[in-house]
CSV table of C-alpha atoms in Angstrom, one decimal:
chain,number,residue,atom,x,y,z
L,19,MET,CA,26.7,1.7,15.9
L,20,ASP,CA,27.8,2.1,19.5
L,21,ASN,CA,30.8,-0.2,19.8
L,22,ARG,CA,30.7,0.0,23.6
L,23,THR,CA,28.0,-2.7,23.6
L,24,GLY,CA,28.5,-6.3,24.6
L,25,ALA,CA,29.6,-7.0,21.0
L,26,GLU,CA,33.2,-6.2,22.2
L,27,PHE,CA,33.2,-9.3,24.4
L,28,HIS,CA,32.4,-11.8,21.7
L,29,PHE,CA,36.1,-12.4,21.2
L,30,GLN,CA,36.4,-13.6,24.8
L,31,ALA,CA,34.7,-16.9,23.8
L,32,LEU,CA,37.1,-17.3,20.9
L,33,ARG,CA,39.3,-19.8,22.6
L,34,PRO,CA,41.9,-22.2,21.0
L,35,ASP,CA,39.6,-25.2,20.9
L,36,LEU,CA,36.9,-23.2,19.1
L,37,ILE,CA,39.4,-21.8,16.7
L,38,LEU,CA,40.7,-25.2,15.9
L,39,ASP,CA,37.2,-26.6,15.5
L,40,ALA,CA,36.4,-23.7,13.1
L,41,ILE,CA,39.4,-24.4,11.0
L,42,GLU,CA,38.7,-28.1,10.8
L,43,SER,CA,35.1,-27.4,9.9
L,44,ILE,CA,36.4,-26.3,6.4
L,45,GLY,CA,38.6,-29.4,5.9
L,46,ILE,CA,41.9,-27.9,7.1
L,47,PHE,CA,43.6,-29.8,9.9
L,48,PRO,CA,46.2,-27.9,12.0
L,49,GLU,CA,49.4,-29.7,12.8
L,50,THR,CA,51.0,-27.0,15.0
L,51,GLY,CA,49.6,-24.8,17.7
L,52,LEU,CA,48.2,-21.3,17.0
L,53,LEU,CA,50.6,-18.3,16.9
L,54,ALA,CA,48.7,-15.1,17.6
L,55,LEU,CA,49.8,-12.4,15.2
L,56,ASN,CA,49.9,-8.6,15.8
L,57,SER,CA,46.3,-7.7,15.2
L,58,TYR,CA,43.9,-5.9,17.5
L,59,GLU,CA,40.9,-5.1,15.3
L,60,ASN,CA,40.4,-8.8,14.4
L,61,ARG,CA,41.9,-12.0,15.8
L,62,VAL,CA,44.6,-13.5,13.5
L,63,TYR,CA,46.6,-16.7,14.0
L,64,GLN,CA,49.3,-18.5,12.1
L,65,PHE,CA,49.6,-22.3,12.0
L,66,ARG,CA,50.9,-25.1,9.8
L,67,CYS,CA,48.4,-27.8,8.6
L,68,ASP,CA,49.0,-31.5,8.3
L,69,GLN,CA,50.0,-31.0,4.6
L,70,GLY,CA,52.9,-28.8,5.7
L,71,ILE,CA,51.3,-25.6,4.4
L,72,ARG,CA,51.5,-22.5,6.6
L,73,TYR,CA,48.2,-20.6,6.9
L,74,VAL,CA,46.9,-17.4,8.6
L,75,VAL,CA,43.3,-17.5,9.8
L,76,LYS,CA,41.5,-14.3,10.4
L,77,PHE,CA,38.4,-14.0,12.6
L,78,TYR,CA,36.5,-10.8,11.8
L,79,ARG,CA,35.4,-8.5,14.6
L,80,PRO,CA,31.6,-9.0,15.1
L,81,HIS,CA,29.4,-6.2,13.8
L,82,ARG,CA,32.1,-4.2,12.1
L,83,TRP,CA,31.7,-5.2,8.5
L,84,SER,CA,28.7,-6.8,6.7
L,85,ASN,CA,29.1,-10.1,4.9
L,86,GLU,CA,28.8,-8.2,1.6
L,87,GLN,CA,31.7,-5.8,2.6
L,88,ILE,CA,34.0,-8.6,3.6
L,89,GLN,CA,33.2,-10.6,0.5
L,90,GLU,CA,33.9,-7.6,-1.7
L,91,GLU,CA,37.3,-7.3,0.1
L,92,HIS,CA,38.0,-10.9,-0.7
L,93,ASP,CA,36.8,-10.6,-4.3
L,94,TYR,CA,39.0,-7.5,-4.8
L,95,ALA,CA,42.1,-9.3,-3.5
L,96,LEU,CA,41.5,-12.3,-5.8
L,97,ALA,CA,41.0,-9.9,-8.8
L,98,LEU,CA,44.2,-8.1,-8.0
L,99,ALA,CA,46.1,-11.4,-7.7
L,100,ALA,CA,44.7,-12.4,-11.1
L,101,GLU,CA,46.5,-9.3,-12.5
L,102,ASP,CA,49.8,-10.7,-11.1
L,103,ILE,CA,49.8,-8.2,-8.2
L,104,PRO,CA,51.5,-9.8,-5.2
L,105,ILE,CA,48.8,-9.6,-2.6
L,106,ALA,CA,47.6,-12.0,0.1
L,107,VAL,CA,44.4,-13.6,-1.1
L,108,PRO,CA,41.8,-15.7,0.8
L,109,VAL,CA,41.8,-19.5,0.2
L,110,VAL,CA,38.8,-20.6,-1.9
L,111,ILE,CA,37.2,-23.8,-0.6
L,112,GLU,CA,34.1,-25.2,-2.4
L,113,GLY,CA,33.7,-21.8,-4.0
L,114,LYS,CA,33.7,-19.9,-0.7
L,115,THR,CA,36.2,-17.6,0.9
L,116,LEU,CA,34.1,-16.4,3.9
L,117,PHE,CA,33.2,-19.0,6.5
L,118,GLU,CA,31.2,-19.1,9.7
L,119,TYR,CA,31.4,-21.2,12.8
L,120,GLN,CA,29.3,-20.8,15.9
L,121,GLY,CA,28.6,-17.1,14.9
L,122,TYR,CA,32.2,-16.2,14.1
L,123,ARG,CA,33.0,-15.2,10.5
L,124,PHE,CA,36.5,-16.1,9.3
L,125,GLY,CA,38.8,-16.3,6.3
L,126,LEU,CA,41.9,-18.4,5.6
L,127,PHE,CA,45.0,-17.0,3.9
L,128,PRO,CA,48.3,-18.6,2.8
L,129,SER,CA,51.1,-17.2,5.1
L,130,ILE,CA,53.4,-14.8,3.2
L,131,GLY,CA,57.0,-15.0,4.4
L,132,GLY,CA,59.2,-11.9,4.2
L,133,ARG,CA,61.0,-9.2,6.0
L,134,ALA,CA,60.1,-5.7,6.8
L,135,PHE,CA,59.7,-3.2,4.0
L,136,GLU,CA,62.4,-0.5,4.4
L,137,VAL,CA,60.9,2.9,3.6
L,138,ASP,CA,64.3,4.5,3.5
L,139,ASN,CA,65.5,2.0,0.8
L,140,LEU,CA,64.8,4.0,-2.4
L,141,GLU,CA,65.0,1.0,-4.6
L,142,GLN,CA,62.4,-0.8,-2.6
L,143,LEU,CA,60.3,2.4,-2.5
L,144,GLU,CA,60.3,2.7,-6.3
L,145,SER,CA,59.2,-0.9,-6.6
L,146,VAL,CA,56.4,-0.4,-4.2
L,147,GLY,CA,55.3,2.7,-6.1
L,148,ARG,CA,55.2,0.6,-9.3
L,149,PHE,CA,52.9,-2.0,-7.7
L,150,ILE,CA,50.7,0.7,-6.1
L,151,GLY,CA,50.3,2.2,-9.6
L,152,ARG,CA,49.3,-1.2,-10.9
L,153,ILE,CA,46.8,-1.6,-8.0
L,154,HIS,CA,45.3,1.8,-8.8
L,155,GLN,CA,45.2,1.2,-12.5
L,156,TYR,CA,42.9,-1.8,-11.9
L,157,GLY,CA,41.1,-0.1,-8.9
L,158,ALA,CA,40.1,2.8,-11.1
L,159,MET,CA,38.1,0.6,-13.5
L,160,GLN,CA,35.0,0.4,-11.3
L,161,PRO,CA,33.9,1.5,-7.9
L,162,PHE,CA,33.2,-0.6,-4.8
L,163,LYS,CA,29.6,-1.4,-4.3
L,164,TYR,CA,29.6,-2.1,-0.5
L,165,ARG,CA,32.8,-0.8,1.0
L,166,GLU,CA,32.6,2.6,2.6
L,167,ALA,CA,34.1,5.8,1.2
L,168,LEU,CA,36.9,7.7,2.7
L,169,THR,CA,35.3,11.0,3.8
L,170,PRO,CA,36.0,13.7,6.4
L,171,ALA,CA,32.6,13.0,7.8
L,172,ILE,CA,33.4,9.4,8.7
L,173,LEU,CA,37.0,9.7,9.7
L,174,GLY,CA,36.9,13.2,11.2
L,175,ASP,CA,33.5,14.3,12.3
L,176,GLU,CA,32.1,11.0,13.5
L,177,SER,CA,35.4,10.2,15.3
L,178,TYR,CA,35.4,13.5,17.0
L,179,ARG,CA,31.8,13.2,18.2
L,180,TYR,CA,32.6,9.7,19.6
L,181,LEU,CA,35.6,11.0,21.5
L,182,ARG,CA,33.5,13.8,23.0
L,183,ASP,CA,30.9,11.4,24.2
L,184,SER,CA,33.3,8.7,25.4
L,185,ASP,CA,34.6,10.3,28.6
L,186,MET,CA,38.0,8.9,27.7
L,187,VAL,CA,39.8,12.2,27.5
L,188,SER,CA,41.2,13.4,30.9
L,189,SER,CA,38.8,15.9,32.4
L,190,SER,CA,41.5,18.5,32.9
L,191,MET,CA,42.6,18.2,29.3
L,192,GLN,CA,39.2,18.2,27.6
L,193,THR,CA,39.0,22.0,26.8
L,194,ALA,CA,42.5,22.2,25.4
L,195,PHE,CA,42.4,19.0,23.5
L,196,PHE,CA,39.0,19.4,21.9
L,197,THR,CA,39.6,23.1,21.1
L,198,VAL,CA,42.7,22.2,19.0
L,199,VAL,CA,41.0,19.1,17.4
L,200,GLU,CA,38.1,21.3,16.3
L,201,GLN,CA,40.6,23.8,14.7
L,202,VAL,CA,42.5,21.0,13.0
L,203,LEU,CA,39.3,19.4,11.6
L,204,ASP,CA,38.0,22.8,10.4
L,205,LYS,CA,41.2,23.5,8.6
L,206,ALA,CA,41.5,20.0,7.2
L,207,LYS,CA,37.9,20.0,5.8
L,208,GLN,CA,38.5,23.5,4.3
L,209,ILE,CA,41.5,22.2,2.4
L,210,TRP,CA,39.6,19.0,1.4
L,211,GLN,CA,36.7,21.0,0.0
L,212,GLN,CA,39.0,23.0,-2.2
L,213,HIS,CA,40.1,20.0,-4.2
L,214,THR,CA,38.1,17.6,-6.4
L,215,PHE,CA,39.4,14.1,-7.3
L,216,ASN,CA,38.2,10.9,-8.9
L,217,PRO,CA,37.7,8.4,-6.1
L,218,ILE,CA,39.1,4.9,-6.8
L,219,ARG,CA,39.2,1.6,-5.0
L,220,LEU,CA,42.1,1.7,-2.5
L,221,HIS,CA,44.0,-0.6,-0.2
L,222,GLY,CA,43.0,2.0,2.4
L,223,ASP,CA,45.5,1.3,5.1
L,224,LEU,CA,48.8,1.0,3.2
L,225,HIS,CA,51.3,1.7,6.0
L,226,PRO,CA,54.8,0.1,5.8
L,227,SER,CA,53.8,-2.8,8.1
L,228,ASN,CA,51.2,-3.9,5.5
L,229,ILE,CA,54.0,-4.5,3.0
L,230,LEU,CA,56.4,-7.5,3.3
L,231,TRP,CA,59.7,-7.7,1.3
L,232,THR,CA,60.1,-11.1,-0.3
L,233,PRO,CA,62.8,-12.5,-2.6
L,234,ASP,CA,60.5,-11.5,-5.5
L,235,GLY,CA,59.8,-8.0,-4.2
L,236,PRO,CA,56.9,-6.5,-2.2
L,237,GLY,CA,54.0,-8.5,-0.9
L,238,PHE,CA,50.9,-6.6,0.1
L,239,VAL,CA,48.6,-7.8,3.0
L,240,ASP,CA,45.5,-6.8,4.8
L,241,LEU,CA,42.7,-5.3,2.7
L,242,ASP,CA,40.5,-5.1,5.8
L,243,ASP,CA,40.2,-1.3,5.4
L,244,ALA,CA,39.8,-1.2,1.6
L,245,LYS,CA,37.7,1.8,0.6
L,246,GLN,CA,36.9,4.3,-2.0
L,247,GLY,CA,38.9,7.5,-2.0
L,248,PRO,CA,41.8,9.6,-3.4
L,249,ALA,CA,44.8,7.8,-4.8
L,250,VAL,CA,47.2,9.7,-2.4
L,251,GLN,CA,45.7,7.8,0.5
L,252,ASP,CA,47.7,4.7,-0.5
L,253,LEU,CA,51.0,6.8,-0.8
L,254,TRP,CA,51.3,9.3,2.0
L,255,MET,CA,51.8,6.8,4.8
L,256,MET,CA,55.2,5.8,3.2
L,257,LEU,CA,56.5,9.3,3.9
L,258,THR,CA,58.8,9.9,6.9
L,259,GLY,CA,61.2,12.5,8.1
L,260,ASP,CA,61.5,16.2,7.3
L,261,ARG,CA,60.0,18.0,4.3
L,262,GLN,CA,63.1,17.4,2.1
L,263,GLN,CA,63.1,13.7,2.9
L,264,GLN,CA,59.4,13.4,2.1
L,265,LEU,CA,59.9,15.2,-1.2
L,266,LEU,CA,62.5,12.7,-2.2
L,267,GLN,CA,60.3,9.8,-1.1
L,268,ILE,CA,57.2,10.9,-2.9
L,269,ASP,CA,59.3,11.6,-6.0
L,270,ILE,CA,60.7,8.1,-6.0
L,271,LEU,CA,57.3,6.5,-5.3
L,272,LEU,CA,55.6,8.4,-8.1
L,273,GLU,CA,58.4,7.6,-10.5
L,274,GLY,CA,57.4,4.0,-10.2
L,275,TYR,CA,53.7,4.7,-9.8
L,276,GLN,CA,53.4,6.6,-13.1
L,277,GLU,CA,54.7,3.8,-15.2
L,278,PHE,CA,51.2,2.3,-14.8
L,279,CYS,CA,48.9,5.0,-13.6
L,280,ASP,CA,48.6,8.8,-13.9
L,281,PHE,CA,48.7,10.8,-10.7
L,282,ASP,CA,47.0,14.1,-10.1
L,283,ALA,CA,49.6,16.2,-8.4
L,284,LYS,CA,46.9,18.4,-6.8
L,285,GLN,CA,46.2,15.5,-4.5
L,286,LEU,CA,49.4,16.2,-2.7
L,287,ALA,CA,47.5,18.9,-0.9
L,288,LEU,CA,45.4,16.2,0.7
L,289,ILE,CA,48.3,14.6,2.6
L,290,GLU,CA,48.1,16.7,5.7
L,291,PRO,CA,44.2,16.7,5.9
L,292,LEU,CA,44.4,12.9,5.6
L,293,ARG,CA,47.0,12.7,8.4
L,294,ALA,CA,44.7,14.9,10.5
L,295,PHE,CA,41.7,12.7,10.0
L,296,ARG,CA,43.7,9.6,10.8
L,297,MET,CA,44.9,11.2,14.0
L,298,VAL,CA,41.3,11.8,15.2
L,299,HIS,CA,40.2,8.4,13.9
L,300,TYR,CA,43.0,6.6,15.8
L,301,ASN,CA,42.0,8.1,19.1
L,302,ALA,CA,38.3,7.4,18.6
L,303,TRP,CA,39.2,3.8,17.5
L,304,LEU,CA,41.0,3.2,20.9
L,305,ALA,CA,38.0,4.7,22.7
L,306,LYS,CA,35.6,2.5,20.8
L,307,ARG,CA,37.5,-0.7,21.5
L,308,TRP,CA,38.3,0.0,25.2
L,309,GLN,CA,36.0,-2.7,26.5
L,310,ASP,CA,37.9,-5.3,24.5
L,311,PRO,CA,40.4,-6.6,27.1
L,312,ALA,CA,43.1,-6.7,24.5
L,313,PHE,CA,43.1,-2.9,24.3
L,314,PRO,CA,43.8,-1.9,28.0
L,315,MET,CA,46.4,-4.7,27.9
L,316,ASN,CA,48.3,-3.4,24.9
L,317,PHE,CA,47.5,0.4,25.1
L,318,PRO,CA,47.8,1.0,28.9
L,319,TRP,CA,48.8,4.6,28.4
L,320,PHE,CA,45.6,5.5,26.7
L,321,GLY,CA,43.5,7.7,29.0
L,322,ASP,CA,46.5,8.9,31.1
L,323,ILE,CA,46.7,12.6,31.4
L,324,LYS,CA,50.3,12.6,29.9
L,325,TYR,CA,48.9,10.9,26.8
L,326,TRP,CA,46.3,13.7,26.3
L,327,GLU,CA,49.0,16.3,26.9
L,328,GLN,CA,51.1,14.7,24.2
L,329,GLN,CA,48.1,14.4,21.8
L,330,THR,CA,47.2,18.1,22.4
L,331,LEU,CA,50.7,19.0,21.4
L,332,ALA,CA,50.6,16.7,18.4
L,333,PHE,CA,47.4,18.3,17.1
L,334,LYS,CA,48.9,21.8,17.6
L,335,GLU,CA,51.8,20.7,15.4
L,336,GLN,CA,49.4,19.2,12.9
L,337,LEU,CA,47.5,22.5,12.7
L,338,SER,CA,50.8,24.2,11.8
L,339,ALA,CA,51.4,21.6,9.2
L,340,LEU,CA,48.0,22.2,7.7
L,341,ASN,CA,48.9,25.9,7.4
L,342,GLU,CA,52.1,25.2,5.5
L,343,PRO,CA,52.3,25.0,1.7
L,344,PRO,CA,51.7,21.4,0.5
L,345,LEU,CA,54.4,19.2,-1.0
L,346,SER,CA,55.0,20.1,-4.6
L,347,LEU,CA,57.3,18.4,-7.0
L,348,PRO,CA,59.0,20.4,-9.9
L,349,SER,CA,58.4,17.6,-12.3
L,350,PHE,CA,54.6,18.1,-11.8
L,351,ASN,CA,54.6,21.9,-12.2
């Protein structure tokens, strides 16, 4: 689907009065105003209802996911919560979790309070690894039926083609940028094809901002990008710093993870290919969403020649990373 169509402008009609009417249509009555939360793909707002309960309402971007895909996301969250996994779940009202009002699809979630998860806190990291292991233990039991798979074709090739056709890359940088992106994708796909893995149901976008630290430990949010793929996808975005720091972090994560779920150490070789695909996909995502007014407002540097110079350098560094030996832990050898 070409996301440069008028579908991008549907959110412009999503004004406060319509949002409030939509919430009231399911029998929830806001007492406070709407606090917009940091979300660009969807529109997400926090409020307190007349019963004193804090909620988050999420309006899904039109034409991105089908009803079946969103419902499968909701059902998966509810199933994980039933396994005592601390994850944000949609509110069930009269047997439904996905609602519609004047063409807008939305879901309602209890607001999870908490502070930022500290990736450099090894105790927190081990606890997060333990819960990811529990998520994957359950996720491996059966596949998704409607959610898409994590593949080089979707994240890499399709994103690359969209960028080439978008005219968002500065003309003077197109040759240098696309040449190195092609090299990165070729190398990433080569590594990917050398490894086989059992795909499982994933969170899909498990970066530190999607984990809150509560008095009871981690709380996981936002299954919007849940998909089928390799287990390491839900681990590698926790890794920061130089190689030695990443080795320590992945060792701590897996120490907790393997209390509940076995991990195939060969998947560590997929970390840099996954990072490469995410880099390409991120740039294509910005290009696809550019006609949504929220994107030029919040990403004003996108399209500037300096940005593409920086991206060209970043992809050159990623090509070097792809040519280095993958992370390897002695305990797995």
